[in-house]
C-alpha positions as a printed Julia matrix, in Angstrom:
191×3 Matrix{Float64}:
 -12.8     1.72   -6.79
 -15.06   -1.27   -7.17
 -15.41   -0.56  -10.93
 -11.51   -0.8   -11.28
 -11.35   -4.0    -9.39
 -14.12   -5.75  -11.49
 -12.14   -4.64  -14.67
  -9.11   -5.77  -13.24
 -10.46   -9.15  -12.28
 -12.29   -9.68  -15.85
  -8.98   -8.72  -17.53
  -7.28  -11.6   -15.65
  -9.8   -14.21  -16.45
  -9.76  -13.03  -20.24
  -5.97  -13.35  -20.24
  -6.46  -16.81  -18.65
  -9.01  -18.02  -21.33
  -6.66  -16.56  -24.08
  -3.79  -18.45  -22.83
  -5.58  -21.81  -22.27
  -7.97  -21.68  -25.22
  -6.22  -19.75  -27.92
  -9.24  -17.37  -28.45
  -8.73  -13.92  -29.32
 -11.91  -12.37  -28.2
 -12.73  -11.67  -24.38
 -15.11  -13.94  -23.12
 -15.62  -12.26  -19.78
 -17.62   -8.98  -19.53
 -18.65   -6.73  -16.52
 -22.29   -5.87  -17.06
 -25.64   -6.09  -15.67
 -27.63   -9.2   -16.92
 -29.52   -8.32  -20.07
 -33.47   -8.27  -20.14
 -35.22   -9.69  -23.18
 -35.8    -6.16  -24.64
 -32.15   -5.08  -24.47
 -30.04   -4.11  -27.45
 -26.89   -5.23  -25.61
 -28.32   -8.84  -25.33
 -26.5   -10.0   -28.58
 -23.32   -8.35  -27.21
 -23.53  -10.45  -23.9
 -24.31  -13.81  -25.83
 -21.82  -16.4   -25.32
 -20.06  -14.64  -22.55
 -19.19  -14.94  -18.88
 -20.97  -12.08  -17.24
 -19.45  -10.79  -14.18
 -21.66   -8.63  -11.78
 -21.68   -7.2    -8.36
 -24.45   -8.9    -6.35
 -23.91   -7.36   -3.11
 -21.45   -5.35   -0.58
 -21.16   -6.08    2.99
 -18.95   -4.6     5.79
 -16.19   -7.1     7.13
 -17.43   -7.27   10.83
 -14.29   -8.62   12.32
 -12.35   -5.39   11.42
 -15.35   -3.01   11.85
 -14.5    -1.47   15.32
 -10.87   -0.69   14.39
  -9.38    2.48   15.79
  -9.03    5.39   13.58
  -6.19    6.97   15.33
  -2.76    6.52   13.51
   0.7     7.45   14.61
   2.71    9.39   11.99
   3.94   12.79   12.0
   6.27   14.5    14.27
   3.43   16.85   15.24
   1.31   14.29   16.85
  -1.2    11.36   16.29
  -3.72   11.71   13.48
  -7.39   11.16   13.99
  -9.49   10.02   11.19
 -12.34    7.82   10.37
 -11.24    4.23   10.52
 -10.81    2.43    7.02
 -13.84    0.69    5.91
 -13.3    -2.98    4.99
 -15.64   -4.47    2.56
 -16.45   -7.83    1.03
 -18.05   -8.06   -2.27
 -20.31  -10.84   -3.71
 -19.6   -11.38   -7.49
 -21.68  -13.5    -9.52
 -20.01  -15.34  -12.64
 -22.66  -16.65  -14.93
 -22.52  -18.33  -18.47
 -24.69  -16.52  -20.64
 -24.55  -18.92  -23.6
 -27.21  -19.71  -26.32
 -28.63  -23.28  -26.28
 -26.35  -24.55  -29.0
 -23.3   -23.19  -27.18
 -24.37  -24.39  -23.56
 -21.47  -26.97  -23.24
 -19.1   -24.36  -24.08
 -20.64  -22.12  -21.51
 -20.15  -24.82  -18.87
 -16.51  -24.99  -20.03
 -15.88  -21.5   -19.45
 -17.61  -21.4   -16.16
 -15.48  -24.44  -15.09
 -12.42  -22.74  -16.13
 -13.47  -19.72  -14.19
 -13.88  -21.77  -10.84
 -10.7   -23.43  -11.56
  -8.9   -20.01  -11.91
 -10.21  -18.87   -8.56
  -9.31  -22.31   -7.03
  -5.68  -21.92   -8.08
  -5.49  -18.17   -7.4
  -7.51  -17.81   -4.14
  -5.47  -14.76   -3.32
  -4.71  -12.17   -5.92
  -2.06   -9.67   -5.61
  -3.11   -6.48   -6.94
   0.16   -4.6    -7.22
   0.0    -0.81   -8.16
  -3.23   -0.4    -9.93
  -3.88    3.14  -10.4
  -7.15    4.36   -8.4
  -6.75    1.54   -5.75
  -6.06    2.37   -2.17
  -2.33    2.1    -1.21
  -3.36   -0.28    1.52
  -5.28   -2.77   -0.67
  -2.73   -5.26   -2.06
  -4.6    -8.23   -2.34
  -7.93   -9.89   -2.76
  -9.25  -13.15   -1.63
 -11.76  -15.44   -3.42
 -14.12  -17.87   -1.66
 -16.69  -19.67   -3.5
 -20.18  -19.24   -1.78
 -22.28  -22.24   -1.11
 -26.04  -21.19   -1.46
 -28.86  -23.56   -0.98
 -31.36  -24.27   -3.76
 -33.86  -21.91   -2.13
 -31.33  -19.05   -1.46
 -30.05  -19.68   -5.06
 -33.79  -19.21   -6.31
 -34.37  -16.15   -4.23
 -31.13  -14.38   -5.75
 -32.25  -15.14   -9.24
 -35.7   -13.87   -8.33
 -34.5   -10.79   -6.94
 -32.09  -10.19   -9.8
 -35.28  -10.66  -12.22
 -33.51  -12.87  -14.7
 -33.86  -16.47  -15.97
 -31.64  -18.89  -13.91
 -28.12  -19.15  -15.52
 -25.34  -21.4   -14.78
 -23.27  -19.58  -12.15
 -20.69  -19.27   -9.35
 -20.95  -16.61   -6.65
 -17.57  -15.58   -5.02
 -17.14  -13.55   -1.74
 -14.3   -11.37   -2.52
 -12.58   -9.83    0.33
 -11.02   -7.33    1.49
 -11.92   -4.16   -0.42
 -10.57   -1.35    1.69
 -11.95    2.27    1.52
  -9.24    4.51    3.31
  -9.58    7.83    1.63
 -11.34   10.01    4.47
  -9.46   13.26    5.42
  -7.72   13.48    8.77
 -10.08   15.18   11.3
  -7.54   16.36   13.79
  -4.0    16.0    15.01
  -3.4    15.62   18.69
  -0.09   17.3    19.46
   2.82   15.04   20.88
   3.82   15.71   24.54
   7.21   16.7    24.17
   8.26   17.25   27.93
   6.56   17.11   31.13
   7.22   19.61   33.68
   7.19   19.12   37.39
   6.02   21.72   39.48
   7.17   22.23   43.09
   4.5    23.4    45.44
   7.0    24.97   47.99
């Protein structure tokens, strides 16, 4: 499901870049950052690279009850849905001579998510029916935290924006049991 979301987000950004800049090629790719020995490094040059930095559970909705009404036969009992937030990084991987172009595309990325803080997903195949929209919030990291992120990634520092994307819902757990409906109460007369 996460892969489908990242591809959808990159498709939206690519379409936006094509509309604004008249470019025919995709400028956003979903990929790990290339290492210096990677053959894919050339394919990722002069692109905005989108990658997943981390996944965290949405704690506000963590203890939601897994019971749900539903059928005429009773209450369905299943594990509560798992609500997740994703940390996505959008970084400008442009050669030195195209550095300003990279900053322009990064600026357009930030502008896109500022104008589209909520993205409606519609009916994208492979996603939970309960997931109908995503919210985007620009993360503010201190210089020290940002340095730690790039050190952990093991890459050179690139101009980037980190977004918290919420809520991704995993709700495909099987029903554990069905509690029957009480259809009538009988009163007993202890005569």
